[in-house]
Short mmCIF file of C-alpha atoms and ligand atoms in Angstrom, two decimals:
data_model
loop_
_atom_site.label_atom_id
_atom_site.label_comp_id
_atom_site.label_asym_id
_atom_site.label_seq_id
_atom_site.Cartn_x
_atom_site.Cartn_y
_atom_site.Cartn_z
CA UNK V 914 154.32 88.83 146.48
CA UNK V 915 152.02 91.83 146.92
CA UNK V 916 152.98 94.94 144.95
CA UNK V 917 152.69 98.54 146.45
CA UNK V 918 151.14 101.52 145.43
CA UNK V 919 149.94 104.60 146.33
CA UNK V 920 145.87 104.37 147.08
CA UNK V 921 144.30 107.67 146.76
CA UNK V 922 141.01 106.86 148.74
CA UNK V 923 141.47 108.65 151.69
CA UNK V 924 138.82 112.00 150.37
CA UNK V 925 136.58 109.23 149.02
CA UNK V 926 136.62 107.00 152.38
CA UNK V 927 135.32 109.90 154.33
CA UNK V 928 132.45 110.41 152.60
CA UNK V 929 131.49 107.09 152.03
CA UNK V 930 133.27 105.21 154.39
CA UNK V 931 129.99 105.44 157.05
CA UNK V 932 127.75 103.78 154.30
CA UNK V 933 130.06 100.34 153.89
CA UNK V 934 130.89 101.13 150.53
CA UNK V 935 134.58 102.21 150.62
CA UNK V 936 135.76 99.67 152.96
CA UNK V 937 134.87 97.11 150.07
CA UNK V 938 137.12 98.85 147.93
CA UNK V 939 139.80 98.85 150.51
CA UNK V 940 139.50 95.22 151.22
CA UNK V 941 139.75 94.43 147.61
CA UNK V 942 142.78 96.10 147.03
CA UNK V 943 144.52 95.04 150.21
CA UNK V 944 144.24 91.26 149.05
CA UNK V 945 146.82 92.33 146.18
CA UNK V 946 149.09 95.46 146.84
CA UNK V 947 150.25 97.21 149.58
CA UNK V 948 148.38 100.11 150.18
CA UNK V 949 149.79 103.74 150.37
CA UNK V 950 147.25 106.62 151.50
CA UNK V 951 147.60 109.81 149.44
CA UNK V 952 148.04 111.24 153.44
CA UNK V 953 150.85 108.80 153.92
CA UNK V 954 152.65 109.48 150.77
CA UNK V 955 153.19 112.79 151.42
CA UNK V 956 154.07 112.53 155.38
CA UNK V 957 157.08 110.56 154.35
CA UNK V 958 157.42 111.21 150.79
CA UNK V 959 161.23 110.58 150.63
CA UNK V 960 161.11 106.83 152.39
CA UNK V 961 157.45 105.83 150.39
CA UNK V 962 158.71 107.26 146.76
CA UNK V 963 161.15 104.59 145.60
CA UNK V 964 158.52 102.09 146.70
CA UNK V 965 155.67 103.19 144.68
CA UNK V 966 154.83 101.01 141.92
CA UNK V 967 151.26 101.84 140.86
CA UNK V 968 148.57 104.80 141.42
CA UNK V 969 145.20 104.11 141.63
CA UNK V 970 142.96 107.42 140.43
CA UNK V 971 140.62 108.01 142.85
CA UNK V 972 137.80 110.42 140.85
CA UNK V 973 140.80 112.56 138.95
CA UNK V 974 142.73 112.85 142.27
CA UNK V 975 145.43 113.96 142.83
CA UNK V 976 147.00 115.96 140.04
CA UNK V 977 149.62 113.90 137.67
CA UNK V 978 152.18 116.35 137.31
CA UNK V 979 156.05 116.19 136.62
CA UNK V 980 157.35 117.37 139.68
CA UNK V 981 155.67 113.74 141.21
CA UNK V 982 155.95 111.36 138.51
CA UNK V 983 159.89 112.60 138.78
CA UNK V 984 159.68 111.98 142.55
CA UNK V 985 158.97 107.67 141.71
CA UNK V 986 161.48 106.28 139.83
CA UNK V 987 160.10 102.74 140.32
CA UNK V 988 155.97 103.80 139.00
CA UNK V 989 154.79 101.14 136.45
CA UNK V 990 151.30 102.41 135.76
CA UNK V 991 148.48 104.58 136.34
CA UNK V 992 144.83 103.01 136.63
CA UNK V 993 141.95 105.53 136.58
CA UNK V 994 138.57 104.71 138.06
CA UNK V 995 136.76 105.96 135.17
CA UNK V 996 136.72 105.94 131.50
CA UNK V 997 137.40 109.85 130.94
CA UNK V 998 141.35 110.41 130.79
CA UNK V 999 141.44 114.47 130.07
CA UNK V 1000 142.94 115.09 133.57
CA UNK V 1001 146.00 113.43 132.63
CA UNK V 1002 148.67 114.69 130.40
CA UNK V 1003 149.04 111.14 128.41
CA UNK V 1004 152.23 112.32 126.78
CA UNK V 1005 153.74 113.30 129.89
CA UNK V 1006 153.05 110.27 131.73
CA UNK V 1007 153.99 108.13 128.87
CA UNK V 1008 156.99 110.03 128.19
CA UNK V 1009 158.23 108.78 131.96
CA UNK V 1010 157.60 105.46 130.70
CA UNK V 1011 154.63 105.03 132.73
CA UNK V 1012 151.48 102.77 131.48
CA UNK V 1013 147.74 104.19 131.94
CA UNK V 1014 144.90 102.14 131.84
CA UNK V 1015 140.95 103.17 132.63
CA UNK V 1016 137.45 100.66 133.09
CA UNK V 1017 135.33 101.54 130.25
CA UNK V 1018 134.03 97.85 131.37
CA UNK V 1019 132.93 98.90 134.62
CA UNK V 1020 131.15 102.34 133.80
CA UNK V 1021 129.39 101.45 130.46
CA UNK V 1022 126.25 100.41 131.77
CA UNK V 1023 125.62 103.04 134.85
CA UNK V 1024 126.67 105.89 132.34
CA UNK V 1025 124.28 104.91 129.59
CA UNK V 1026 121.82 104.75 132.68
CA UNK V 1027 122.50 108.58 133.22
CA UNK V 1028 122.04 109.37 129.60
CA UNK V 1029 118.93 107.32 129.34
CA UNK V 1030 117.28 109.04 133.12
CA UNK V 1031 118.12 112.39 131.63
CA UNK V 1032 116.62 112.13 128.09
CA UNK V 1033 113.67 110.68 129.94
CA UNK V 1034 113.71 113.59 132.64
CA UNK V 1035 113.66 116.30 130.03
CA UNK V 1036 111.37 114.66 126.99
CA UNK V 1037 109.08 114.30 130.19
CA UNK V 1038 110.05 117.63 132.23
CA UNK V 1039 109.92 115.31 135.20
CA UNK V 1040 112.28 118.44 137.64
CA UNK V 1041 109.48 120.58 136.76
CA UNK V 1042 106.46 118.72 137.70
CA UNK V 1043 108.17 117.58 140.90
CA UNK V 1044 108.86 120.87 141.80
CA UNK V 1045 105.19 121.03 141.44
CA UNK V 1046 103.90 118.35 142.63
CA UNK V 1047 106.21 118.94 145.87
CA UNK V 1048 104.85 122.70 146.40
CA UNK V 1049 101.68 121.48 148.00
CA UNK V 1050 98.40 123.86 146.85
CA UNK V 1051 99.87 124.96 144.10
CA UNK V 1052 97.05 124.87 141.22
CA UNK V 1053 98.13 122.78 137.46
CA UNK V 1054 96.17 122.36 134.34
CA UNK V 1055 96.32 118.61 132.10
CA UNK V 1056 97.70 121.40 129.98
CA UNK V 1057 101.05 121.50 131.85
CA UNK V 1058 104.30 120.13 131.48
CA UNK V 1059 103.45 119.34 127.79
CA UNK V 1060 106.55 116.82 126.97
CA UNK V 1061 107.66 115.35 123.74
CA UNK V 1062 107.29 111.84 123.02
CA UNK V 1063 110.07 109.29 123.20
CA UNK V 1064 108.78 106.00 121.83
CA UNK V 1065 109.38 106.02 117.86
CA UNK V 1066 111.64 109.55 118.51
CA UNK V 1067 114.74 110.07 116.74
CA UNK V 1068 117.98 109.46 118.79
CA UNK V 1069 121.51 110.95 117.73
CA UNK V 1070 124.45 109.28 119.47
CA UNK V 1071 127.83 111.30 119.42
CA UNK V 1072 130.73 108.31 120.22
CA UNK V 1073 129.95 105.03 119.95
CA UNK V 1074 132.12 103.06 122.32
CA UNK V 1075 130.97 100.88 125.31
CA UNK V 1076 128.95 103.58 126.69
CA UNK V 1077 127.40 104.78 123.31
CA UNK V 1078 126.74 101.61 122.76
CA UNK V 1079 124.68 100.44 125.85
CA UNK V 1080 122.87 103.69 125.03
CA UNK V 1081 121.37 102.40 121.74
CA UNK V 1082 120.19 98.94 123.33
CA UNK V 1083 118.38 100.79 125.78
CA UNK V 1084 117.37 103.28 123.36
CA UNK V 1085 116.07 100.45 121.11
CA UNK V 1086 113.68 99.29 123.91
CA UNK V 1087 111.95 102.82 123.69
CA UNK V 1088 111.51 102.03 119.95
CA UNK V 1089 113.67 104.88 119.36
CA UNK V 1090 115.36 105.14 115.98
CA UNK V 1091 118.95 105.52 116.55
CA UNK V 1092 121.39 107.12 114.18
CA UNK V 1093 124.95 107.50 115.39
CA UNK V 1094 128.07 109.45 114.79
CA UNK V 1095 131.88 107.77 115.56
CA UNK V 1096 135.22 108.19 114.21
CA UNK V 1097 135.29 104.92 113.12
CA UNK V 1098 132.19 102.84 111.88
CA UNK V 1099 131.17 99.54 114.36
CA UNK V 1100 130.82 96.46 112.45
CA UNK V 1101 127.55 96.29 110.50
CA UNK V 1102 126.69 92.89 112.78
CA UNK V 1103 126.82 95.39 115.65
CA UNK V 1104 124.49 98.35 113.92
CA UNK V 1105 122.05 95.69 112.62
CA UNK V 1106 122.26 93.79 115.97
CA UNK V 1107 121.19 97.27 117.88
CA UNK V 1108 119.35 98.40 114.72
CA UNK V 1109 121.24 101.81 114.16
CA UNK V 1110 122.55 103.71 111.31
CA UNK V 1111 125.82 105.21 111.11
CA UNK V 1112 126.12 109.16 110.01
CA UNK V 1113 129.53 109.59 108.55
CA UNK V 1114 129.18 113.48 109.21
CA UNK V 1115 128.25 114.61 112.38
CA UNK V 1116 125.64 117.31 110.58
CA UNK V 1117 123.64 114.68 108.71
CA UNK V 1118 123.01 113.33 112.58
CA UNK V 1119 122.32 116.98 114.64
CA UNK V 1120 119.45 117.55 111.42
CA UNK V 1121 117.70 114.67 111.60
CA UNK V 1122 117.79 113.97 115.51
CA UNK V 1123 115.16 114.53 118.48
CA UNK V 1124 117.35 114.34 121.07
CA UNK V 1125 121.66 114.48 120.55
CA UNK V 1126 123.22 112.50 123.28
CA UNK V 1127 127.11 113.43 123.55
CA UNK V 1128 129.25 110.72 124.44
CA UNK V 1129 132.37 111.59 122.99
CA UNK V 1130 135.93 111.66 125.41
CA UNK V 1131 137.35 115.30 125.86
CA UNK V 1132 140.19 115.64 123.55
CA UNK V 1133 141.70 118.49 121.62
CA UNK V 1134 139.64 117.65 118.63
CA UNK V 1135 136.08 117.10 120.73
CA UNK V 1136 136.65 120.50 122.58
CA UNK V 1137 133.73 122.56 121.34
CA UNK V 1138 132.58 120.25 119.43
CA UNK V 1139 128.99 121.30 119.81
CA UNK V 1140 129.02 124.94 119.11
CA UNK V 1141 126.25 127.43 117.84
CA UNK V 1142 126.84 126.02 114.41
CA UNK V 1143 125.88 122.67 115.50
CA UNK V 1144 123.32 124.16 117.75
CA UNK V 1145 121.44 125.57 114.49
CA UNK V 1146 121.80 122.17 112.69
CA UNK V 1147 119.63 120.86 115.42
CA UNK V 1148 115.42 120.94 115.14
CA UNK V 1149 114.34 123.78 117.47
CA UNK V 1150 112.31 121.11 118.76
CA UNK V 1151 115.58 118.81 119.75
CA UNK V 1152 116.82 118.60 123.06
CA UNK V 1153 120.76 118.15 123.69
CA UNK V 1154 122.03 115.28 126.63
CA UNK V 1155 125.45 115.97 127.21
CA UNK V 1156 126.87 113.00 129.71
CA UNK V 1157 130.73 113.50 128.24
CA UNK V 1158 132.60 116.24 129.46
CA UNK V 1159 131.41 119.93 129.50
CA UNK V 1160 133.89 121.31 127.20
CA UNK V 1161 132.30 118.98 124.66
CA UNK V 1162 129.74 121.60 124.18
CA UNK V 1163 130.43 125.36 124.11
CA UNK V 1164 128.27 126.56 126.92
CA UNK V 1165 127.96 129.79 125.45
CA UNK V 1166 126.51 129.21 122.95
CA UNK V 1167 124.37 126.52 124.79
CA UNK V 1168 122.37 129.64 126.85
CA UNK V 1169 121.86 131.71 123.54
CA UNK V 1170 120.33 128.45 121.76
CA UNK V 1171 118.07 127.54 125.09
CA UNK V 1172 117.29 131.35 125.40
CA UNK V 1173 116.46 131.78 121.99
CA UNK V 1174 114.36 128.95 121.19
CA UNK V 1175 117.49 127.70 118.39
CA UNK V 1176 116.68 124.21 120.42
CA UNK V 1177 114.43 123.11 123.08
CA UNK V 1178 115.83 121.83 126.33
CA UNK V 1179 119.27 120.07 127.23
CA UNK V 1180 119.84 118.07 130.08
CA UNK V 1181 123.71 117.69 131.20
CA UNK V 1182 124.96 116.11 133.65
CA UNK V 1183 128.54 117.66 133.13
CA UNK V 1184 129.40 121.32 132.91
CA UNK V 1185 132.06 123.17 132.48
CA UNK V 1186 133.15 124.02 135.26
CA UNK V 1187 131.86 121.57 138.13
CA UNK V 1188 129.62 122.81 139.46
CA UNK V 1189 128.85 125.87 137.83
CA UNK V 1190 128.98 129.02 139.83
CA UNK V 1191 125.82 129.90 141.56
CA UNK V 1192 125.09 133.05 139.10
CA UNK V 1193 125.32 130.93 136.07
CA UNK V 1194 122.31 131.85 133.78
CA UNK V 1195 121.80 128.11 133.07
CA UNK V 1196 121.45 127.60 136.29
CA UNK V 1197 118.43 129.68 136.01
CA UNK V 1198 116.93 128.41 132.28
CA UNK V 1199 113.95 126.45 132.81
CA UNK V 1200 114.43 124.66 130.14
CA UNK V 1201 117.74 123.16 131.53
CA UNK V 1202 117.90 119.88 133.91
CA UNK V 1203 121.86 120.13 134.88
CA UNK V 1204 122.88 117.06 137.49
CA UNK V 1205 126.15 116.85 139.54
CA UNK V 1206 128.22 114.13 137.10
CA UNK V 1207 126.49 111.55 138.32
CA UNK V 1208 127.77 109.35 135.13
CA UNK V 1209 128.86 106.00 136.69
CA UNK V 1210 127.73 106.75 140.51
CA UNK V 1211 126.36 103.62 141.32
CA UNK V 1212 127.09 100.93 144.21
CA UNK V 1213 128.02 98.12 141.62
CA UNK V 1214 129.72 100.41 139.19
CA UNK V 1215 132.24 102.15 142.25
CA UNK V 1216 133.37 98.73 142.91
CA UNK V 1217 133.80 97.12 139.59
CA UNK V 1218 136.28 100.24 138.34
CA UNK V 1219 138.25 99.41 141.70
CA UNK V 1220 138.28 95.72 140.28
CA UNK V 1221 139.10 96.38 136.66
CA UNK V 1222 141.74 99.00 138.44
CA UNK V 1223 143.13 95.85 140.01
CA UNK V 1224 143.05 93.87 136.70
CA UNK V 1225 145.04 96.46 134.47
CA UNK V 1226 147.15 97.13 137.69
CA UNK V 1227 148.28 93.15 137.63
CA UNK V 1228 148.90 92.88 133.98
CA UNK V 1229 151.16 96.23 134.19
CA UNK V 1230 153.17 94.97 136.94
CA UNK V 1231 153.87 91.52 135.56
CA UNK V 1232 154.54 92.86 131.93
CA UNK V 1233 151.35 91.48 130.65
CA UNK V 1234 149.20 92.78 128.00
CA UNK V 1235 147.45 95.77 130.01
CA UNK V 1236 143.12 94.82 129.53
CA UNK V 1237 142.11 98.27 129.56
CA UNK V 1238 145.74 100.46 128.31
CA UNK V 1239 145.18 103.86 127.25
CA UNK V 1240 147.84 105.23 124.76
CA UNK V 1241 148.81 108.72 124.01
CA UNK V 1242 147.25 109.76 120.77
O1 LIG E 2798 133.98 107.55 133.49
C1 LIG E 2798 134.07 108.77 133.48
O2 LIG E 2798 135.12 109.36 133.20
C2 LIG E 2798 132.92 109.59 133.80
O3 LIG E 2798 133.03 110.76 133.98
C3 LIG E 2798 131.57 108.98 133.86
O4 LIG E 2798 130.60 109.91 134.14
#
């Protein structure tokens, strides 16, 4: 018996839908639910309501709010296609009796990828010298584009789940050393597996590291978690990757430190907000490599969060332990 749900592809499949890659997704999820459009939902709301039992989070659309989680008395769960859960009020939904779940399975690998490209990109200022390179006469010294060495460099990792942790065996392959920062320590097997060392305070990690990755999930507690105080702990020779959420880092105090030389360079490939208006100075710092959240954007990752979707979708439905649940903290 297939279950139904509301599908919230419809923005998604127009964008993509020409390149073959959404009508994978579709596919997939017709073989087990009934599918509900976002569009259809809300042509005939009243009829479709009572026979939603799941909502699949299409990139953080649309909004979770009271006013709709009132309007489907029969919703079992929500499944989010990322790992990131700060768009939803967890209380709220939970307090409706409603399960979450996200697919920290599916994203691990192409986020650490992100993190990896864009420590690369700015130890090696590869924007700059293709912005060189691709301006044809224009005149450059051996001298130029000076970058900072990763192989035996020091690597700080804020949040040590699945992503963090793909982050330090790739890191490990550039012979980087690899301290790390969580709110709970990994099993030593796992640190001496990856070869890391755990910082119990997050200063001990920003003073010693070349280059602070942020990994952490937005939360009350992780909101400005990086903040000019932090931002002097670092070397002024340390550059700051930010792949977690832009509120993570108070971006403020992120164009004083990159204007004033407190650290070197950051590369982020979330801001706060997305994108950035076009008048934002760090938009303008040279020192600054900002990308459009690209975090988990890649062909095998899209359709692996639609599966694991699918997965914690199942369990919820047939009262099963959920794979992937996300609770309220
Ligand atoms: O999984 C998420 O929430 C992301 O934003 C990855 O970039």
């Amino acid at each position: 018996m297939k279950h139904l749900k509301i599908n919230l592809v419809t923005k998604f499949m127009v964008k993509l839908g020409k390149h073959g890659i959404l009508h994978g997704h579709v596919a997939f999820l017709k073989k087990h639910f009934y599918l509900i459009t976002m569009k259809e939902f809300l042509e005939d709301r009243k009829r479709m309501s009572k026979k939603v039992q799941a909502i699949y989070l299409w990139w953080h659309k649309p909004v979770i709010d009271q006013e709709l989680l009132q309007s489907l008395p029969n919703l079992k769960v929500i499944a989010n296609s990322g790992v990131g859960m700060d768009h939803l009020d967890l209380k709220l939904v939970a307090s409706f009796g409603v399960k979450m779940a996200n697919a920290p399975r599916a994203v691990s690998s192409s986020t650490a990828d992100t993190g990896m490209a864009l420590l690369l990109a700015s130890a090696r200022r590869l924007v700059e010298g293709y912005h060189i390179a691709m301006s044809s006469g224009m005149e450059y010294s051996e001298a130029d584009f000076l970058g900072v060495e990763v192989t035996g460099a020091t690597l700080g990792i804020i949040g040590m789940g699945s992503i963090g942790y793909k982050i330090a065996l790739r890191a490990k392959a550039f012979e980087m050393n690899i301290l790390y920062h969580n709110r709970t320590r990994r099993k030593e097997q796992e640190e001496q597996a990856v070869g890391t060392t755990y910082c119990e305070k997050i200063d001990g990690l920003l003073q010693r590291a070349d280059f602070v990755m942020v990994v952490v999930s937005l939360t009350p507690q992780t909101h400005k978690l990086i903040g000019k105080r932090e931002m002097e702990l670092m070397k002024p020779t340390a550059t700051l990757i930010n792949i977690s959420r832009g509120a993570v880092v108070d971006q403020e105090a992120l164009v004083t430190a990159l204007q004033t030389g407190v650290i070197r360079a950051a590369a982020l490939d979330v801001t706060h907000p997305e994108p950035l208006p076009r008048d934002h100075t760090l938009l303008k710092l040279k020192n600054v490599i900002i990308t459009p959240h690209l975090g988990i954007k890649t062909d095998k990752a899209t359709y692996m969060i639609t599966e694991e979707a699918v997965e914690n979708i199942l369990a919820a439905l047939n009262g099963l332990p959920i794979p992937s649940e996300v609770l309220p903290s």
